[in-house]
mmCIF file of C-alpha atoms in Angstrom:
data_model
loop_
_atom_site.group_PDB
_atom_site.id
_atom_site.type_symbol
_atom_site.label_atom_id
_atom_site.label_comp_id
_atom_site.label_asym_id
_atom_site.label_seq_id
_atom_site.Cartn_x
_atom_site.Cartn_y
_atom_site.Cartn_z
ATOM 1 C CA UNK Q 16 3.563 -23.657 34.700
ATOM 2 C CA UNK Q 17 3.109 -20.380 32.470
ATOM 3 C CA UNK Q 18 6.136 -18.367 32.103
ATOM 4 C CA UNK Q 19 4.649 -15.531 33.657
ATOM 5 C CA UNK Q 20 3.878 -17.705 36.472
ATOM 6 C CA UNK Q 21 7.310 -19.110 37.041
ATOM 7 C CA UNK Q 22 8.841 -15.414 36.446
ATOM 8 C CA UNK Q 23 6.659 -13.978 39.713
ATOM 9 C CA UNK Q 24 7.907 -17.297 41.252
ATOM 10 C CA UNK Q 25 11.390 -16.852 41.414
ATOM 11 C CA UNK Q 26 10.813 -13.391 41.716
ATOM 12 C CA UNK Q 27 9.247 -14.323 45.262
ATOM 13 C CA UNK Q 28 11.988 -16.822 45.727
ATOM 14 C CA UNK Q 29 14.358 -13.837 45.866
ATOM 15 C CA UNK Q 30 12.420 -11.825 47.942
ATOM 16 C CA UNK Q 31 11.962 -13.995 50.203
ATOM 17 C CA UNK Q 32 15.284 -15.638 50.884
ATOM 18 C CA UNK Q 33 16.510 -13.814 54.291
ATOM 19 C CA UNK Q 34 13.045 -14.283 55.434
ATOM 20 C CA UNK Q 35 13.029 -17.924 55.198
ATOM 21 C CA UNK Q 36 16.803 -17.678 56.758
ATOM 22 C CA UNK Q 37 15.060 -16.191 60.135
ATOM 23 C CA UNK Q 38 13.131 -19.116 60.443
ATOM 24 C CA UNK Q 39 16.277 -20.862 61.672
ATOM 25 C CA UNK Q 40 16.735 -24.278 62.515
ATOM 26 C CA UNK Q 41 13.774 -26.895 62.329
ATOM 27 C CA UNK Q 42 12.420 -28.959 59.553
ATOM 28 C CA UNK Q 43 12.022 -26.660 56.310
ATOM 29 C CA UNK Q 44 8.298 -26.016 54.874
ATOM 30 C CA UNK Q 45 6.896 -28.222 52.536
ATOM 31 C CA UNK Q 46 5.428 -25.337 50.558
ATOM 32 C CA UNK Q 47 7.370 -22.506 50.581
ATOM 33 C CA UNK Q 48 6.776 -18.868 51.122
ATOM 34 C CA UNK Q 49 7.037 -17.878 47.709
ATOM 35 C CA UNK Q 50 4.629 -20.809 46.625
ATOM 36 C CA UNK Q 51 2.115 -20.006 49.014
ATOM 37 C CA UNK Q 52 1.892 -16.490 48.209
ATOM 38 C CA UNK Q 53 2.256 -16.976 44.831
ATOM 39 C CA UNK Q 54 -1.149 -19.179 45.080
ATOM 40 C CA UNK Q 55 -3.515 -17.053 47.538
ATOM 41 C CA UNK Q 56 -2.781 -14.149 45.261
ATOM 42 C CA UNK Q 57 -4.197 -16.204 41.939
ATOM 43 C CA UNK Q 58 -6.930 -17.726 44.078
ATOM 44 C CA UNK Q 59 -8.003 -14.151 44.871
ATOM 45 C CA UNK Q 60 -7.769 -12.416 41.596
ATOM 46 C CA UNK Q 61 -9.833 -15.772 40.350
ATOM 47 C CA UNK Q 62 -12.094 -15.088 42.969
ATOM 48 C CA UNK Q 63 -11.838 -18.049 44.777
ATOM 49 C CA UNK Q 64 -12.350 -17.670 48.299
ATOM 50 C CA UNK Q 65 -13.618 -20.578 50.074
ATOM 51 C CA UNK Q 66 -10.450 -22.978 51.198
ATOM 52 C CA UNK Q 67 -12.473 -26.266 49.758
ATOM 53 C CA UNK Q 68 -12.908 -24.780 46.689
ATOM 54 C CA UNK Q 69 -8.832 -23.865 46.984
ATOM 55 C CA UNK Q 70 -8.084 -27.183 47.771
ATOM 56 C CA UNK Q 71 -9.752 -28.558 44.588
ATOM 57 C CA UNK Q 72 -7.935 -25.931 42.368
ATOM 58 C CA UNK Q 73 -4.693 -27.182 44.231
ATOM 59 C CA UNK Q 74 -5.533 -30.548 43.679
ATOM 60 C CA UNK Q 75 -5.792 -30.070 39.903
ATOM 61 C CA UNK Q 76 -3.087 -27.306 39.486
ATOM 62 C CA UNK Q 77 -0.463 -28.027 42.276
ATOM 63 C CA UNK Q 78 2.495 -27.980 39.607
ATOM 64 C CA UNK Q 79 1.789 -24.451 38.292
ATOM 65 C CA UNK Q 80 2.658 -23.035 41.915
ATOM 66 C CA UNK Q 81 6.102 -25.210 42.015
ATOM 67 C CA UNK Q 82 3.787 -27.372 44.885
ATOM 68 C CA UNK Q 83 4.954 -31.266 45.282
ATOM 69 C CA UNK Q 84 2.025 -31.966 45.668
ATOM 70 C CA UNK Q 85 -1.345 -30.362 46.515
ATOM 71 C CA UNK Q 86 -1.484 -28.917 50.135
ATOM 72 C CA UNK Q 87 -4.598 -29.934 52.228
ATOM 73 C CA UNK Q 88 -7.390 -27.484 53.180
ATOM 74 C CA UNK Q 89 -5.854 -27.642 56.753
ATOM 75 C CA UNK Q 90 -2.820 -26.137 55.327
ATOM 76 C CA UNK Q 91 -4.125 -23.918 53.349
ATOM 77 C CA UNK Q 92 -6.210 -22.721 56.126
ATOM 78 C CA UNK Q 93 -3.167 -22.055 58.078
ATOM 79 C CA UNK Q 94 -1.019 -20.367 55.558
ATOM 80 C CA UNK Q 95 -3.658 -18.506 54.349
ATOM 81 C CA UNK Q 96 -4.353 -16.870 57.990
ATOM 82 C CA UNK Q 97 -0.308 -16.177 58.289
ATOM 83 C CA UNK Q 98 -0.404 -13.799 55.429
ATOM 84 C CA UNK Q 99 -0.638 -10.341 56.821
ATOM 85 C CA UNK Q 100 2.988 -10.862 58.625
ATOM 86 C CA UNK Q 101 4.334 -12.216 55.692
ATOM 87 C CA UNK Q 102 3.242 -9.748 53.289
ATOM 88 C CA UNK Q 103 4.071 -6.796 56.104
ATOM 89 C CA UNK Q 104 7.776 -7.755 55.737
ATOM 90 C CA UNK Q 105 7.985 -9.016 51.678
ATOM 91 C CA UNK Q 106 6.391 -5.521 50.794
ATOM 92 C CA UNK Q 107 9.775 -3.221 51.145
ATOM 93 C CA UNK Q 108 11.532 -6.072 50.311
ATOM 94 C CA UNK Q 109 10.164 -5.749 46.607
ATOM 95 C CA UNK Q 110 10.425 -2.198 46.874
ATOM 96 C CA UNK Q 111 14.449 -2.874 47.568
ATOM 97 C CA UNK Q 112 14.193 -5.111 44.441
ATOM 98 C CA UNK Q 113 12.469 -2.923 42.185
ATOM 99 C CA UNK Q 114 15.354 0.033 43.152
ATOM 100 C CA UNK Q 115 18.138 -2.612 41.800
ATOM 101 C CA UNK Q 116 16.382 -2.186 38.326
ATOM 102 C CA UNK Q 117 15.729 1.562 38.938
ATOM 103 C CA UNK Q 118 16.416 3.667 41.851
ATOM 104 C CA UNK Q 119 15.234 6.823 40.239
ATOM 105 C CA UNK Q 120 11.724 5.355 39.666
ATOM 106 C CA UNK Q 121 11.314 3.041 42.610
ATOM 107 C CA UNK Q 122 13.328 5.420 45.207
ATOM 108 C CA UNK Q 123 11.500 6.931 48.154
ATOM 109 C CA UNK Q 124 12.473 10.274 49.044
ATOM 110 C CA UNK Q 125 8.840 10.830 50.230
ATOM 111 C CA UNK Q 126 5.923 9.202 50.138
ATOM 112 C CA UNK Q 127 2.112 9.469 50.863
ATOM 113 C CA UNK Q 128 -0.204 7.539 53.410
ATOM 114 C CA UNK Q 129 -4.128 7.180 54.116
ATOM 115 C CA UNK Q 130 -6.407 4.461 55.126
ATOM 116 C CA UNK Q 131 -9.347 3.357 53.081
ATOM 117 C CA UNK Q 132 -12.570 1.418 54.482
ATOM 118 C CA UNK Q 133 -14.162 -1.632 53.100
ATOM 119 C CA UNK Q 134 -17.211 -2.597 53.428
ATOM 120 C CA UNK Q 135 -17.674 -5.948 55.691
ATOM 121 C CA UNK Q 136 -19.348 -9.433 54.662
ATOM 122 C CA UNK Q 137 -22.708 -9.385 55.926
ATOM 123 C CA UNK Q 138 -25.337 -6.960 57.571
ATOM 124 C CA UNK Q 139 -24.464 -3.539 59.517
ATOM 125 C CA UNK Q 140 -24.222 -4.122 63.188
ATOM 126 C CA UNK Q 141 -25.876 -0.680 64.775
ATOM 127 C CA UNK Q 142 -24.108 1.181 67.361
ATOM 128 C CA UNK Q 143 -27.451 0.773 69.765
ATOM 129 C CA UNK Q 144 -26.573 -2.935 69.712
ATOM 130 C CA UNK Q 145 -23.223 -2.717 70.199
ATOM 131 C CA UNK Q 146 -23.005 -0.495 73.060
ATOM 132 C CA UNK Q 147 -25.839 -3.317 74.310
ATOM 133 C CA UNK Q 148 -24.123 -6.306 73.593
ATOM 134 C CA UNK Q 149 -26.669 -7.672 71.089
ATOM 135 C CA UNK Q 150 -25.794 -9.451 67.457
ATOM 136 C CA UNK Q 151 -29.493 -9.374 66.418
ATOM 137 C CA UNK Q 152 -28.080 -11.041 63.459
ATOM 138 C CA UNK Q 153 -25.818 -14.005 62.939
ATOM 139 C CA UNK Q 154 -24.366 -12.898 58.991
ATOM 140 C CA UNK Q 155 -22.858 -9.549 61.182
ATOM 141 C CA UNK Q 156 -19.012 -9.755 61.163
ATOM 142 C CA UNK Q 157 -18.700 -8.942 65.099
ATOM 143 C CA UNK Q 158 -15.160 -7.824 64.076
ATOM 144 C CA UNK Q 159 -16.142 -4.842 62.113
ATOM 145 C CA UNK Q 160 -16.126 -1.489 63.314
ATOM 146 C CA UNK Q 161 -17.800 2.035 62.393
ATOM 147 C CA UNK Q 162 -15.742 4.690 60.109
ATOM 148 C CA UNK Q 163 -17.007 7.829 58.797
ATOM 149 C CA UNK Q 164 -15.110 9.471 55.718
ATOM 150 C CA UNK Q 165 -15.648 12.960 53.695
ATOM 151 C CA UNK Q 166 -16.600 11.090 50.612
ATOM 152 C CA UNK Q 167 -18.594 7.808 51.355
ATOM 153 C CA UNK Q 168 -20.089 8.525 54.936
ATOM 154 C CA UNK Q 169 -20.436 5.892 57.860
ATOM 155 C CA UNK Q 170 -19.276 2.537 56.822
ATOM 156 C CA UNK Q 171 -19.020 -0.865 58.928
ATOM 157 C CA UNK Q 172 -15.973 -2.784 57.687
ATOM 158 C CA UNK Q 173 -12.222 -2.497 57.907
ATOM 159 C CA UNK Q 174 -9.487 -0.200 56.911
ATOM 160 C CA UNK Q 175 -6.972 -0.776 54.537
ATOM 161 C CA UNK Q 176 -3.617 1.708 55.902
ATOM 162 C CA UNK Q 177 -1.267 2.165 52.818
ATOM 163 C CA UNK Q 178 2.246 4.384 51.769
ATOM 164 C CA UNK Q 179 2.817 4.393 48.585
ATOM 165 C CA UNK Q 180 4.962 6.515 46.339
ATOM 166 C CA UNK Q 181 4.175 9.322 44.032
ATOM 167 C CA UNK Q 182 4.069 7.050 40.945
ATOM 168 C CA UNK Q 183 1.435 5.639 43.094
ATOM 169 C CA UNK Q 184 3.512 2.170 43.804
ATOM 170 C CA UNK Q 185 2.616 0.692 46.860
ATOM 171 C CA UNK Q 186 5.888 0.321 49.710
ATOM 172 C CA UNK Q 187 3.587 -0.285 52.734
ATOM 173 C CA UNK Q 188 0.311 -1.783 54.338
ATOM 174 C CA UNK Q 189 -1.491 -3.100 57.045
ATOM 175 C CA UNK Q 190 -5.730 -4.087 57.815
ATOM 176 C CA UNK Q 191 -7.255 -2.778 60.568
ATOM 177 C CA UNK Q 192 -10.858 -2.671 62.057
ATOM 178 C CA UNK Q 193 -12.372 0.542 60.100
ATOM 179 C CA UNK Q 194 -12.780 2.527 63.894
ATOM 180 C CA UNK Q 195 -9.000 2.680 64.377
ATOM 181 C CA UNK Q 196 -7.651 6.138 64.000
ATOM 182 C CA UNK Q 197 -5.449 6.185 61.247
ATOM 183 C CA UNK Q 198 -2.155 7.891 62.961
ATOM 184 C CA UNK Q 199 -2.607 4.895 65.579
ATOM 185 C CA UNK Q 200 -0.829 2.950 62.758
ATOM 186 C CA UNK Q 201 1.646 4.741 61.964
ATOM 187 C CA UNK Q 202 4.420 3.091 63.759
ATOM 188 C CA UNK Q 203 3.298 0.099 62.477
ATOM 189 C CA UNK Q 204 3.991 1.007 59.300
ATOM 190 C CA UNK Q 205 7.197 2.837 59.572
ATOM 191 C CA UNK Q 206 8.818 -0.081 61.493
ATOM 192 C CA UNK Q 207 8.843 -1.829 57.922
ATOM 193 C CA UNK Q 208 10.389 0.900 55.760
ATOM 194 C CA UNK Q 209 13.126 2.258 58.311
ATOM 195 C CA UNK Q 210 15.788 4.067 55.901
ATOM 196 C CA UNK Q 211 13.613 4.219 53.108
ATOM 197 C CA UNK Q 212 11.223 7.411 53.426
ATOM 198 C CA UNK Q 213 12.201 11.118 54.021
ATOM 199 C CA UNK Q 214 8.562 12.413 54.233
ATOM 200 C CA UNK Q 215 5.467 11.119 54.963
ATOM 201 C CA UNK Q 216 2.049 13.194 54.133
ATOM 202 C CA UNK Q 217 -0.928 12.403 55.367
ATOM 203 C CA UNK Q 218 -4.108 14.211 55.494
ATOM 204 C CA UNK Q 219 -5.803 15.387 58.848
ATOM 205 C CA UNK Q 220 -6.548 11.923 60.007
ATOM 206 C CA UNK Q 221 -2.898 12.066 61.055
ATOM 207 C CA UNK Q 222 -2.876 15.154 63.027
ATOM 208 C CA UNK Q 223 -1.595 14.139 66.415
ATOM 209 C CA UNK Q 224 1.341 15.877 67.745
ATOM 210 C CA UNK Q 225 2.489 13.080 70.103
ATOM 211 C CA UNK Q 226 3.108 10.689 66.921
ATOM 212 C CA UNK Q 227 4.531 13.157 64.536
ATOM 213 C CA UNK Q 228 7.240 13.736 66.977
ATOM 214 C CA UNK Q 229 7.367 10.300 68.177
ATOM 215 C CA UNK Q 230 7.864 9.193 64.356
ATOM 216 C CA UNK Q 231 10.514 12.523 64.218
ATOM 217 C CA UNK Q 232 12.663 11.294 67.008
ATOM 218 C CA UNK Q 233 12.609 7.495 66.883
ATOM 219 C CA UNK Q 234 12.548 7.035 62.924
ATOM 220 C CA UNK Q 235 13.794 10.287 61.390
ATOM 221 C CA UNK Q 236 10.802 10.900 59.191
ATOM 222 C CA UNK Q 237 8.560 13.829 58.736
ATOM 223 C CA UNK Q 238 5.155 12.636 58.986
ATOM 224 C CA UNK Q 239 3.425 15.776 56.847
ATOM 225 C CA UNK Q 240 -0.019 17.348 57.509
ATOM 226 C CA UNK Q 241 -2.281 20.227 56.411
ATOM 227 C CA UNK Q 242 -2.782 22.071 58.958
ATOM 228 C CA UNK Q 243 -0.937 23.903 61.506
ATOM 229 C CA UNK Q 244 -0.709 23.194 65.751
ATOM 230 C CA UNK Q 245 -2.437 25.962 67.312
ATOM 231 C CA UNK Q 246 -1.566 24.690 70.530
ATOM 232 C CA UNK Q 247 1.535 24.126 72.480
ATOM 233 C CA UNK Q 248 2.732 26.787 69.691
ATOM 234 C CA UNK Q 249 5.904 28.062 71.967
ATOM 235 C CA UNK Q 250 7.252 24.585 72.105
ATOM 236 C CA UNK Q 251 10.327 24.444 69.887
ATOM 237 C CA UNK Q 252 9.688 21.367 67.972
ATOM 238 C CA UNK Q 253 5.746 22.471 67.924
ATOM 239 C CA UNK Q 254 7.294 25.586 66.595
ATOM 240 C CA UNK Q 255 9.678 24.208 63.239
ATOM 241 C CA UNK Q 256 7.200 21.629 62.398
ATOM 242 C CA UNK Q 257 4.574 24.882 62.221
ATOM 243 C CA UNK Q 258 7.062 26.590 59.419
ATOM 244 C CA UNK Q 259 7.890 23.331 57.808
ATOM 245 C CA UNK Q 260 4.650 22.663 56.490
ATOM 246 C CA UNK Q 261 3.820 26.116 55.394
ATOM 247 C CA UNK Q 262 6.802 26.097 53.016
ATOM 248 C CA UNK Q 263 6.199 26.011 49.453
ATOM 249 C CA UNK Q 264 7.997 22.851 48.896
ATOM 250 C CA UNK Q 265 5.675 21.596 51.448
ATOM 251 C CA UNK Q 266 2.231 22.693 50.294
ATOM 252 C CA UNK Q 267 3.836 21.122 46.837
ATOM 253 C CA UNK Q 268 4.420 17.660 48.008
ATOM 254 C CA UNK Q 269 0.452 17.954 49.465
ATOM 255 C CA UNK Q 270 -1.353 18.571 46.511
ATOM 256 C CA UNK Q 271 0.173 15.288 45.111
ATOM 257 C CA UNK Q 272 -1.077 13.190 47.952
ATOM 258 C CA UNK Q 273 -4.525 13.088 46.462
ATOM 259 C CA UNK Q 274 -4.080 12.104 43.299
ATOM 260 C CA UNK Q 275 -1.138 9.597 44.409
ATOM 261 C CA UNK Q 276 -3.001 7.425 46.973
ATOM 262 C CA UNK Q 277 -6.496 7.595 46.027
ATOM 263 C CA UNK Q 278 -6.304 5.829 42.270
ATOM 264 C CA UNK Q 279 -4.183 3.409 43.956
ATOM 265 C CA UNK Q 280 -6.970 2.365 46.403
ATOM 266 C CA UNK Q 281 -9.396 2.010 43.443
ATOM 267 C CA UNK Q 282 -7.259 0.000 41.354
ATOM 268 C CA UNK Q 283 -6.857 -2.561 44.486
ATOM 269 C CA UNK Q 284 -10.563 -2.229 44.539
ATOM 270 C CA UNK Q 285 -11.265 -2.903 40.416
ATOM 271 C CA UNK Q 286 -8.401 -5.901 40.644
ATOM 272 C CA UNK Q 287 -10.566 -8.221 43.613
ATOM 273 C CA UNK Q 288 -13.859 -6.114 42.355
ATOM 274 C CA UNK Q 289 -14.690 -4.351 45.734
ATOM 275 C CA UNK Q 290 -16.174 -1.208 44.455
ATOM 276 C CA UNK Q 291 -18.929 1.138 45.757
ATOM 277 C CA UNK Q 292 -20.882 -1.003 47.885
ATOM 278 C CA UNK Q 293 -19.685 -4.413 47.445
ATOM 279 C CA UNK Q 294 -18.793 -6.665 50.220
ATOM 280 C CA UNK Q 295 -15.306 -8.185 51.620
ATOM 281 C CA UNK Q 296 -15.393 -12.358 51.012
ATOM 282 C CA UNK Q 297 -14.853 -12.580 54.397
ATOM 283 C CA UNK Q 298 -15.736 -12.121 58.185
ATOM 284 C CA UNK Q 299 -13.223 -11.654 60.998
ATOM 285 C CA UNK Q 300 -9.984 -9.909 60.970
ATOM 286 C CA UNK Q 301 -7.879 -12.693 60.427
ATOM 287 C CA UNK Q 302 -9.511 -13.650 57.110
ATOM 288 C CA UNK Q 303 -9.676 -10.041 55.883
ATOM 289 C CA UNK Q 304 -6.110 -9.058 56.836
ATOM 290 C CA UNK Q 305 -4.593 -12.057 54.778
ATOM 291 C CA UNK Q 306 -7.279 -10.942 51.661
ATOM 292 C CA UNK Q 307 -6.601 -7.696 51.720
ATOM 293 C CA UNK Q 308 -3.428 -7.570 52.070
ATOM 294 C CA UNK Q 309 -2.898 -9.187 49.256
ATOM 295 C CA UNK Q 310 -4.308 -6.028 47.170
ATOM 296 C CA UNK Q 311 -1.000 -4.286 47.734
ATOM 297 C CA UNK Q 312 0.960 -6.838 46.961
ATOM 298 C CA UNK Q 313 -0.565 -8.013 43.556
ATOM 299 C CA UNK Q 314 -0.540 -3.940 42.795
ATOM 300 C CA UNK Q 315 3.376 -4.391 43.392
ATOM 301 C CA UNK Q 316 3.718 -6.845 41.057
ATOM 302 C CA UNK Q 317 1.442 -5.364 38.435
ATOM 303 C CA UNK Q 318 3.194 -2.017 38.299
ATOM 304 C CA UNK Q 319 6.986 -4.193 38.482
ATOM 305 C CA UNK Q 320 6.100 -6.413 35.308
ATOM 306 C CA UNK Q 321 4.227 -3.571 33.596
ATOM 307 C CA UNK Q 322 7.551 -0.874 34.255
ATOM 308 C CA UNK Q 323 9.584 -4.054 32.831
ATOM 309 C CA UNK Q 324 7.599 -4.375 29.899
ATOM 310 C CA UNK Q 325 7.078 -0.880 29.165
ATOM 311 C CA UNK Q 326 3.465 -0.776 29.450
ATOM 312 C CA UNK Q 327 1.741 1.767 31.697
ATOM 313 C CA UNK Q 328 1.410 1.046 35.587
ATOM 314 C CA UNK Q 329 -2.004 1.197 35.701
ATOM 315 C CA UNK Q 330 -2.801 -1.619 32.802
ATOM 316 C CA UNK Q 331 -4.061 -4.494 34.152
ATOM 317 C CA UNK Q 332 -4.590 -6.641 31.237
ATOM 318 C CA UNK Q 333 -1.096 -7.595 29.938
ATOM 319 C CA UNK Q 334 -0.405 -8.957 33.990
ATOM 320 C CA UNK Q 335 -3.434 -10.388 34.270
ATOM 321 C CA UNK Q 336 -3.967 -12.427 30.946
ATOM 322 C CA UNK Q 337 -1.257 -14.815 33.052
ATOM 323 C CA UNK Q 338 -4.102 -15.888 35.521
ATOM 324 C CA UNK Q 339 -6.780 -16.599 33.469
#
């Protein structure tokens, strides 16, 4: 095993511990957590995506994961498709982590969220034929959904919801069809980071008054928008969150939200090579949660090692030279 291998490891060893204490009682996994993780995340940056074809790299590599011996393509099958839960909960975990080395770097007064669409595995299912009922073709991933954004236009695919920090460090994440309305997953998100965040900002995707006070009163956060309520405007808590956002500090922390969240979406996209019009590896939700959630992760591990080695957080060569 390299050394950078075995350092990411026990790094996931660590973060994982009170996770594999939840499990309880019962016999304890053959390969553990950290192993497994440790593996899909090399398999994808290799791009190897078929489970055979992991199975024969397990078969040949098993020790360099800390495997005893090389788990079968039933297993990895299984694993593979209990990733997004896994990954949901390690994420802050690391985060926690990284603020033992440095809380003034890694801390998370506020933070910045937005949801970015990928483009699905096969060809575009129309909206005439899915009102209808009709696949008229079988490469469509029936999972997909229809997204329109400001910069790229209609898409069929799924949506990647992230937080991440200003120094553009991810903290949060979950996979979603592309239709879902990005506020919708809010909660979600939140649930993992309780304590954590002060501030969320999000752009007008996130405009919807029933979450943003939902968030305020259950969680304590300030989920941040552009624009003002023009209705329900005599309501007191309609009324401060009006004159919050107009404040200086407010329009501040906005501008930042840009240029936090957006290079962090295309360096997930230039790590697994997913940019402009290329295709997700997979079809179905299940498959692409597990893949893509994996982007944030490997990001979090990038910018950790690169901050520890004093290189900048965007380099990807130094971390990556260990997977080759």
């Amino acid at each position: 095993m390299s050394t950078k291998l075995l350092e990411i490891l026990q790094f996931l060893h660590r973060c994982y511990v009170t996770y594999e204490q939840k499990r309880g009682r019962g016999r304890p996994f053959v390969y553990t957590h950290a192993s497994m993780t440790l593996f899909f995340m090399v398999m994808a940056l290799k791009g190897i995506h078929r489970f055979k074809a992991m199975n024969k790299y397990a078969r040949q590599h098993y020790e360099d994961f800390g495997f005893p011996s090389a788990p079968s393509r039933k297993t990895i099958r299984r694993r593979f498709l209990q990733l997004p839960g896994c990954i949901h909960w390690l994420l802050p975990q690391i985060v926690r982590h990284c603020q033992e080395l440095d809380y003034s770097t890694f801390r998370c007064c506020w933070a910045f969220v937005d949801k970015s669409v990928f483009r699905a595995l096969g060809g575009l299912w129309h909206r005439k034929h899915m009102i209808a009922g009709i696949v008229p073709h079988s490469s469509i991933d029936t999972d997909a959904s229809w997204s329109k954004s400001a910069y790229h236009g209609w898409r069929f695919g799924y949506g990647l919801h992230l937080v991440c920090l200003q120094n553009r460090f991810p903290v949060a994440a979950w996979v979603t069809t592309a239709s879902v309305k990005d506020h919708s997953q809010m909660v979600k998100l939140l649930e993992a980071i309780k304590h954590m965040v002060g501030i969320i900002v999000g752009d007008a995707g996130y405009q919807c008054l029933k979450v943003i006070r939902l968030i305020y009163q259950d969680y304590g956060f300030l989920l941040q928008t552009p624009n003002v309520f023009s209705t329900y405007v005599k309501q007191p808590f309609v009324k401060w969150y009006n004159s919050m956002i107009q404040l200086g500090q407010a329009r501040w922390l906005y501008r930042h939200r840009k240029p936090s969240i957006e290079p962090l979406f295309s360096l997930i996209k230039q790590l697994f090579e997913l940019q402009g019009e290329k295709q997700l590896p997979y079809k179905g939700i299940d498959k692409v949660s597990a893949f893509l959630m994996i982007g944030p992760l490997t990001v979090q591990l990038m910018m950790r090692d690169n901050f520890m080695h004093q290189r900048d957080w965007a380099s990807t060569e130094g971390f990556l030279n260990a997977f080759k």
